[in-house]
CSV table of C-alpha atoms in Angstrom, one decimal:
chain,number,residue,atom,x,y,z
A,1,ALA,CA,2.8,-15.0,17.4
A,2,HIS,CA,4.2,-18.5,17.1
A,3,ALA,CA,6.7,-17.3,19.7
A,4,LEU,CA,4.0,-17.7,22.3
A,5,GLY,CA,4.1,-21.5,21.8
A,6,SER,CA,0.5,-21.7,20.7
A,7,ASP,CA,1.4,-24.6,18.4
A,8,ARG,CA,1.9,-26.7,21.6
A,9,ILE,CA,0.0,-24.9,24.4
A,10,LEU,CA,-3.8,-24.3,24.0
A,11,ASP,CA,-4.4,-22.8,27.4
A,12,ALA,CA,-5.7,-19.2,27.1
A,13,ASP,CA,-4.5,-18.3,30.6
A,14,VAL,CA,-1.0,-19.5,29.9
A,15,LEU,CA,-0.8,-17.6,26.6
A,16,SER,CA,-2.3,-14.4,28.0
A,17,ASP,CA,0.3,-14.6,30.8
A,18,ARG,CA,3.1,-14.9,28.2
A,19,VAL,CA,1.8,-11.7,26.5
A,20,GLN,CA,1.9,-10.0,29.8
A,21,GLN,CA,5.5,-11.1,30.3
A,22,ILE,CA,6.4,-9.6,27.0
A,23,LYS,CA,4.8,-6.3,28.0
A,24,LYS,CA,7.1,-6.2,31.1
A,25,TRP,CA,10.3,-6.4,29.0
A,26,LYS,CA,12.6,-3.4,29.2
A,27,GLU,CA,12.5,-3.2,25.4
A,28,ARG,CA,9.0,-2.2,24.4
A,29,VAL,CA,7.5,-4.4,21.6
A,30,PHE,CA,5.8,-2.1,19.0
A,31,PHE,CA,3.9,-4.7,16.9
A,32,ILE,CA,3.6,-8.4,16.4
A,33,THR,CA,2.9,-10.3,13.1
A,34,PHE,CA,0.0,-12.4,14.3
A,35,ALA,CA,0.2,-15.2,11.7
A,36,HIS,CA,2.9,-16.6,9.5
A,37,HIS,CA,3.3,-19.5,7.1
A,38,PHE,CA,1.9,-22.4,9.2
A,39,ASN,CA,-0.9,-23.2,11.7
A,40,ASN,CA,-0.5,-21.4,15.0
A,41,ASN,CA,-4.0,-22.4,16.5
A,42,LEU,CA,-4.8,-18.6,16.8
A,43,CYS,CA,-6.0,-17.7,13.3
A,44,GLY,CA,-5.9,-18.8,9.7
A,45,HIS,CA,-2.8,-18.0,7.7
A,46,ALA,CA,-2.8,-17.1,4.0
A,47,HIS,CA,-1.4,-19.3,1.2
A,48,SER,CA,2.1,-18.0,0.9
A,49,ILE,CA,4.5,-20.7,-0.4
A,50,PRO,CA,4.9,-21.3,-4.2
A,51,ASN,CA,3.5,-24.5,-5.4
A,52,ILE,CA,6.9,-26.0,-6.2
A,53,ALA,CA,7.8,-25.9,-2.5
A,54,THR,CA,4.7,-27.5,-1.2
A,55,PHE,CA,6.2,-31.0,-1.6
A,56,LEU,CA,8.4,-30.1,1.4
A,57,LEU,CA,6.3,-27.4,3.1
A,58,ASN,CA,2.7,-28.3,3.6
A,59,GLN,CA,0.6,-25.3,4.7
A,60,ASP,CA,-2.8,-27.0,4.6
A,61,THR,CA,-3.6,-27.2,8.3
A,62,GLY,CA,-5.3,-23.9,9.3
A,63,MET,CA,-4.7,-22.3,5.9
A,64,ASN,CA,-7.3,-19.8,4.8
A,65,GLU,CA,-9.4,-20.4,7.9
A,66,GLY,CA,-10.6,-17.7,10.5
A,67,PHE,CA,-9.9,-17.1,14.1
A,68,THR,CA,-10.1,-19.6,16.8
A,69,ASN,CA,-11.6,-18.7,20.2
A,70,LEU,CA,-8.1,-18.9,21.6
A,71,GLY,CA,-6.9,-16.5,19.0
A,72,ARG,CA,-9.7,-14.0,19.9
A,73,THR,CA,-8.5,-14.1,23.5
A,74,VAL,CA,-4.8,-13.7,22.6
A,75,ILE,CA,-5.2,-10.8,20.1
A,76,ARG,CA,-7.3,-8.9,22.6
A,77,GLU,CA,-4.6,-9.4,25.2
A,78,PHE,CA,-2.0,-7.8,22.8
A,79,LEU,CA,-4.4,-4.9,22.1
A,80,SER,CA,-5.3,-4.5,25.8
A,81,LEU,CA,-9.0,-5.1,25.2
A,82,ASP,CA,-11.6,-7.0,27.2
A,83,ALA,CA,-14.0,-9.4,25.6
A,84,THR,CA,-16.4,-6.6,24.7
A,85,ASN,CA,-13.7,-4.6,23.0
A,86,ASP,CA,-13.4,-2.0,25.8
A,87,GLY,CA,-9.9,-0.8,26.7
A,88,ASN,CA,-8.5,-2.5,29.8
A,89,LYS,CA,-5.5,-0.6,31.4
A,90,SER,CA,-4.7,-3.6,33.6
A,91,LYS,CA,-3.5,-5.4,30.5
A,92,GLY,CA,-0.7,-2.9,30.0
A,93,TYR,CA,0.3,-1.0,26.9
A,94,ARG,CA,-1.0,-1.9,23.4
A,95,ILE,CA,1.1,-4.1,21.1
A,96,HIS,CA,-0.1,-3.4,17.6
A,97,ILE,CA,-1.1,-6.1,15.2
A,98,ASP,CA,0.5,-6.7,11.8
A,99,THR,CA,-2.0,-8.4,9.6
A,100,LYS,CA,0.5,-9.7,7.0
A,101,HIS,CA,0.1,-13.4,6.5
A,102,MET,CA,-3.3,-13.4,8.1
A,103,SER,CA,-5.8,-15.2,5.8
A,104,ALA,CA,-8.4,-13.0,4.2
A,105,GLN,CA,-11.0,-14.8,6.3
A,106,SER,CA,-9.1,-13.9,9.5
A,107,ARG,CA,-8.7,-10.3,8.4
A,108,LEU,CA,-12.4,-10.1,7.7
A,109,GLU,CA,-13.2,-11.3,11.2
A,110,TYR,CA,-10.6,-9.1,12.8
A,111,TYR,CA,-12.1,-6.0,11.2
A,112,ASN,CA,-15.7,-7.0,11.9
A,113,GLU,CA,-15.3,-8.3,15.4
A,114,ILE,CA,-12.7,-5.9,16.8
A,115,LEU,CA,-11.6,-2.9,14.7
A,116,ARG,CA,-15.0,-1.7,13.5
A,117,PRO,CA,-16.6,-2.0,17.0
A,118,CYS,CA,-13.6,-0.2,18.5
A,119,LEU,CA,-13.9,2.6,15.9
A,120,THR,CA,-17.5,3.2,16.9
A,121,LYS,CA,-16.3,3.6,20.5
A,122,GLY,CA,-13.7,6.1,19.5
A,123,ASP,CA,-10.8,3.7,19.9
A,124,ASN,CA,-8.8,3.8,16.7
A,125,ILE,CA,-6.5,0.7,16.3
A,126,PRO,CA,-4.2,1.2,13.4
A,127,ILE,CA,-3.7,-1.7,11.0
A,128,ILE,CA,-0.1,-2.5,10.1
A,129,ALA,CA,0.5,-4.5,6.9
A,130,SER,CA,4.2,-4.7,7.1
A,131,HIS,CA,5.4,-6.2,3.8
A,132,SER,CA,2.5,-6.4,1.4
A,133,GLY,CA,1.5,-6.1,-2.3
A,134,TYR,CA,-1.8,-5.4,-4.0
A,135,SER,CA,-4.0,-8.3,-5.1
A,136,GLY,CA,-6.1,-6.3,-7.6
A,137,VAL,CA,-9.2,-7.8,-5.9
A,138,LYS,CA,-12.0,-5.7,-4.5
A,139,THR,CA,-13.3,-7.5,-1.4
A,140,LEU,CA,-12.1,-9.9,1.3
A,141,SER,CA,-15.0,-12.2,0.5
A,142,GLU,CA,-13.8,-12.4,-3.1
A,143,LEU,CA,-10.3,-13.3,-1.9
A,144,VAL,CA,-11.8,-16.0,0.4
A,145,ARG,CA,-13.8,-17.4,-2.6
A,146,ASN,CA,-10.8,-17.4,-4.9
A,147,ALA,CA,-8.7,-19.3,-2.3
A,148,SER,CA,-11.5,-21.8,-1.8
A,149,ASN,CA,-11.8,-22.3,-5.5
A,150,LYS,CA,-8.1,-23.1,-5.7
A,151,LEU,CA,-7.3,-20.2,-8.0
A,152,GLU,CA,-4.1,-19.4,-6.1
A,153,THR,CA,-1.6,-21.1,-8.6
A,154,ASP,CA,1.9,-19.7,-9.1
A,155,ASP,CA,0.8,-17.8,-12.3
A,156,TYR,CA,-2.5,-16.4,-10.8
A,157,LEU,CA,-2.3,-12.7,-11.8
A,158,VAL,CA,-5.3,-10.4,-11.6
A,159,ASN,CA,-5.7,-7.9,-14.5
A,160,LYS,CA,-7.0,-4.5,-13.5
A,161,LYS,CA,-7.3,-1.2,-15.4
A,162,VAL,CA,-5.6,1.6,-13.6
A,163,ASP,CA,-5.2,5.0,-15.2
A,164,GLY,CA,-6.1,3.6,-18.6
A,165,GLN,CA,-3.5,0.8,-18.4
A,166,HIS,CA,-4.1,-2.8,-17.8
A,167,ARG,CA,-1.9,-3.8,-14.9
A,168,LYS,CA,-1.2,-7.2,-13.4
A,169,PHE,CA,-1.3,-8.0,-9.7
A,170,TYR,CA,-0.5,-11.1,-7.6
A,171,GLY,CA,-4.0,-12.2,-6.7
A,172,TRP,CA,-3.3,-14.5,-3.7
A,173,ASN,CA,-5.1,-13.6,-0.5
A,174,ILE,CA,-1.7,-12.9,1.2
A,175,ASN,CA,-2.0,-9.6,-0.6
A,176,LEU,CA,-4.3,-6.7,0.1
A,177,CYS,CA,-7.6,-6.1,-1.5
A,178,ASP,CA,-9.5,-2.8,-1.8
A,179,GLU,CA,-11.4,-3.5,1.4
A,180,ASP,CA,-8.1,-4.0,3.3
A,181,ILE,CA,-6.7,-0.7,1.9
A,182,GLU,CA,-9.9,1.2,2.9
A,183,MET,CA,-9.7,-0.1,6.4
A,184,ILE,CA,-6.0,0.7,6.7
A,185,VAL,CA,-6.8,4.3,5.7
A,186,LYS,CA,-9.7,4.5,8.1
A,187,THR,CA,-7.6,3.3,11.0
A,188,GLU,CA,-4.7,5.6,10.0
A,189,GLY,CA,-2.6,2.5,9.5
A,190,LEU,CA,0.5,1.8,7.5
A,191,ILE,CA,1.3,-0.4,4.4
A,192,GLY,CA,4.8,-1.5,3.9
A,193,ILE,CA,5.2,-2.4,0.2
A,194,SER,CA,7.2,-5.6,-0.2
A,195,PHE,CA,10.2,-5.8,-2.5
A,196,ASP,CA,9.5,-9.5,-3.2
A,197,GLU,CA,9.1,-9.8,-7.0
A,198,ARG,CA,6.5,-12.6,-6.7
A,199,ILE,CA,4.4,-10.7,-4.2
A,200,LEU,CA,4.5,-7.6,-6.5
A,201,GLY,CA,3.3,-9.6,-9.5
A,202,TYR,CA,6.5,-10.6,-11.5
A,203,HIS,CA,6.1,-13.7,-13.5
A,204,LYS,CA,8.6,-14.7,-16.2
A,205,GLN,CA,5.9,-15.8,-18.7
A,206,LYS,CA,2.9,-13.5,-17.8
A,207,ASN,CA,4.4,-10.3,-16.4
A,208,LYS,CA,8.0,-9.4,-16.9
A,209,GLN,CA,7.9,-6.0,-15.3
A,210,GLU,CA,11.0,-5.4,-13.2
A,211,SER,CA,12.6,-3.1,-10.7
A,212,ILE,CA,10.9,0.3,-10.1
A,213,GLU,CA,8.0,-0.7,-12.5
A,214,LEU,CA,7.0,-3.5,-10.1
A,215,PHE,CA,7.0,-1.2,-7.1
A,216,TRP,CA,5.2,1.6,-8.9
A,217,ASN,CA,2.6,-0.8,-10.3
A,218,ASN,CA,1.6,-1.8,-6.7
A,219,LEU,CA,1.9,1.7,-5.3
A,220,ILE,CA,-0.3,3.4,-7.9
A,221,GLY,CA,-2.8,0.5,-7.9
A,222,MET,CA,-3.4,1.0,-4.1
A,223,VAL,CA,-3.3,4.8,-4.2
A,224,ASP,CA,-5.9,4.6,-7.0
A,225,VAL,CA,-8.1,2.5,-4.7
A,226,ILE,CA,-8.0,5.2,-2.1
A,227,ILE,CA,-8.8,8.0,-4.5
A,228,ALA,CA,-11.7,6.2,-6.1
A,229,SER,CA,-13.2,4.8,-2.9
A,230,ASN,CA,-16.8,5.7,-2.0
A,231,GLN,CA,-16.0,4.5,1.6
A,232,LEU,CA,-13.5,7.2,2.3
A,233,SER,CA,-14.0,10.9,3.0
A,234,PRO,CA,-12.2,13.7,1.1
A,235,SER,CA,-10.0,14.3,4.1
A,236,GLU,CA,-9.0,10.6,4.3
A,237,LYS,CA,-8.2,10.6,0.6
A,238,LYS,CA,-5.9,13.6,1.1
A,239,ASN,CA,-3.7,11.2,3.1
A,240,ALA,CA,-3.4,8.7,0.3
A,241,TRP,CA,0.3,8.9,-0.2
A,242,THR,CA,1.2,9.0,3.5
A,243,VAL,CA,-0.1,5.4,4.1
A,244,PHE,CA,2.8,3.8,2.4
A,245,CYS,CA,6.4,2.9,3.4
A,246,ILE,CA,9.1,0.5,2.5
A,247,GLY,CA,8.4,-3.1,3.7
A,248,THR,CA,11.0,-5.0,1.9
A,249,ASP,CA,10.9,-8.5,3.6
A,250,ASN,CA,14.6,-8.7,2.7
A,251,GLU,CA,15.2,-10.7,5.9
A,252,GLY,CA,12.7,-13.3,4.6
A,253,TYR,CA,13.1,-16.0,2.0
A,254,ILE,CA,12.3,-13.9,-1.0
A,255,ASN,CA,13.5,-12.9,-4.5
A,256,PRO,CA,14.0,-9.2,-4.1
A,257,ILE,CA,13.6,-6.6,-6.8
A,258,ASP,CA,16.7,-7.0,-8.9
A,259,LYS,CA,17.9,-3.5,-8.7
A,260,TYR,CA,17.4,-3.1,-5.0
A,261,PRO,CA,18.5,-6.3,-3.3
A,262,THR,CA,19.8,-4.7,-0.1
A,263,ALA,CA,19.3,-1.6,2.1
A,264,TYR,CA,22.5,-0.3,0.5
A,265,HIS,CA,20.5,0.3,-2.7
A,266,PHE,CA,17.7,2.4,-1.0
A,267,GLN,CA,19.2,5.7,-2.3
A,268,ASP,CA,19.0,4.3,-5.8
A,269,PHE,CA,15.4,3.2,-5.1
A,270,GLN,CA,14.4,6.7,-3.9
A,271,ARG,CA,16.0,8.4,-6.9
A,272,ASP,CA,14.3,6.0,-9.4
A,273,LEU,CA,10.9,6.3,-7.7
A,274,VAL,CA,11.1,10.1,-8.1
A,275,ILE,CA,12.0,9.8,-11.8
A,276,LYS,CA,9.2,7.2,-12.4
A,277,MET,CA,6.6,9.1,-10.5
A,278,THR,CA,7.5,12.4,-12.2
A,279,THR,CA,7.2,10.7,-15.6
A,280,GLU,CA,3.9,9.1,-14.8
A,281,MET,CA,2.4,12.2,-13.3
A,282,LYS,CA,3.2,14.3,-16.4
A,283,LYS,CA,0.6,12.4,-18.3
A,284,GLN,CA,-2.6,14.3,-18.9
A,285,GLY,CA,-4.9,14.6,-15.9
A,286,MET,CA,-2.7,12.6,-13.5
A,287,LEU,CA,-1.7,15.5,-11.2
A,288,ALA,CA,-5.3,16.7,-10.8
A,289,LYS,CA,-6.6,13.1,-10.3
A,290,TYR,CA,-4.2,12.5,-7.4
A,291,HIS,CA,-4.5,16.0,-5.9
A,292,ILE,CA,-0.8,16.8,-6.1
A,293,SER,CA,1.6,19.1,-7.9
A,294,GLU,CA,4.8,18.1,-9.6
A,295,SER,CA,6.8,19.9,-6.9
A,296,ASP,CA,5.2,17.6,-4.3
A,297,ILE,CA,6.8,14.4,-5.8
A,298,PRO,CA,10.2,14.5,-4.0
A,299,ASN,CA,8.5,14.9,-0.6
A,300,ILE,CA,6.0,12.2,-1.4
A,301,VAL,CA,8.8,9.8,-2.3
A,302,LYS,CA,10.8,10.9,0.8
A,303,GLY,CA,7.7,10.1,2.9
A,304,ILE,CA,7.5,6.6,1.4
A,305,SER,CA,11.2,6.1,1.8
A,306,PHE,CA,11.3,7.1,5.5
A,307,ASP,CA,9.1,9.9,6.9
A,308,ASN,CA,5.7,8.1,6.8
A,309,ALA,CA,7.0,5.1,8.9
A,310,HIS,CA,8.9,7.5,11.2
A,311,ARG,CA,5.9,9.6,11.9
A,312,PHE,CA,3.7,6.5,12.5
A,313,LEU,CA,6.2,5.2,15.0
A,314,LYS,CA,6.4,8.4,16.9
A,315,LYS,CA,2.6,8.7,17.1
A,316,HIS,CA,2.0,5.2,18.3
A,317,LEU,CA,5.0,4.1,20.3
């Protein structure tokens, strides 16, 4: 949303008019990432830059804060809502919101002030988290506290027991917590799992898992949240595997999973994920816990690799 020029122009009418200009383009915009690395005067951004880079790239202004009133106006303009969260057809088609890079505080406000009220009115606005990992943290409030308490150091990994194994997750509030995942499922949204080793929890001293292990660690950690949730219905839990897709962030400044550095390697990724998932699901009780059979695994992986995102696009475009 920096593209609106909100770092320089703080006039709601001007920014709303720019959103309307976008909606008149011949090429339809499907979603917009509402925050990024630095202050945009719309909402707080999450801590995202490793500590070694902060000497050159200072994120402090606006970091980990919530929405501004300007941001509340602009996000509703994208979503074609009025100030009371009622749909307004005069605002044109809905441009969906990608919550990646929103601070945990901003996500909390977005859910409470817009998404939950809209759900009660029967207006389901799907959340897109386009290139994310799992934090291992339960609530958004906990992520907010952790950021406030300066826990987000480069080696901050959260230990969580999943399927009898102690797994390590990158605990910064740029990543999703259980509350995020539950809301994404409730809104029938989409989680693109990042291929950035740091976001997935790789650390050369504390967690040397690599390649498919890193991806699987985050995937099964988030699926486990869905299956174990007391906030989701049985029918919602049945869709646990269909929420996920590839969200590499390979066009960003990242350190990609070593074995899959480009789209050329996606076939290798799909093959390796089938092998990894089959191996893990053969462990006692795993198939029953996740409500699948071994024969389902190739289609689940195909869904993550392509079909889930394709289906989501066709439904909402």
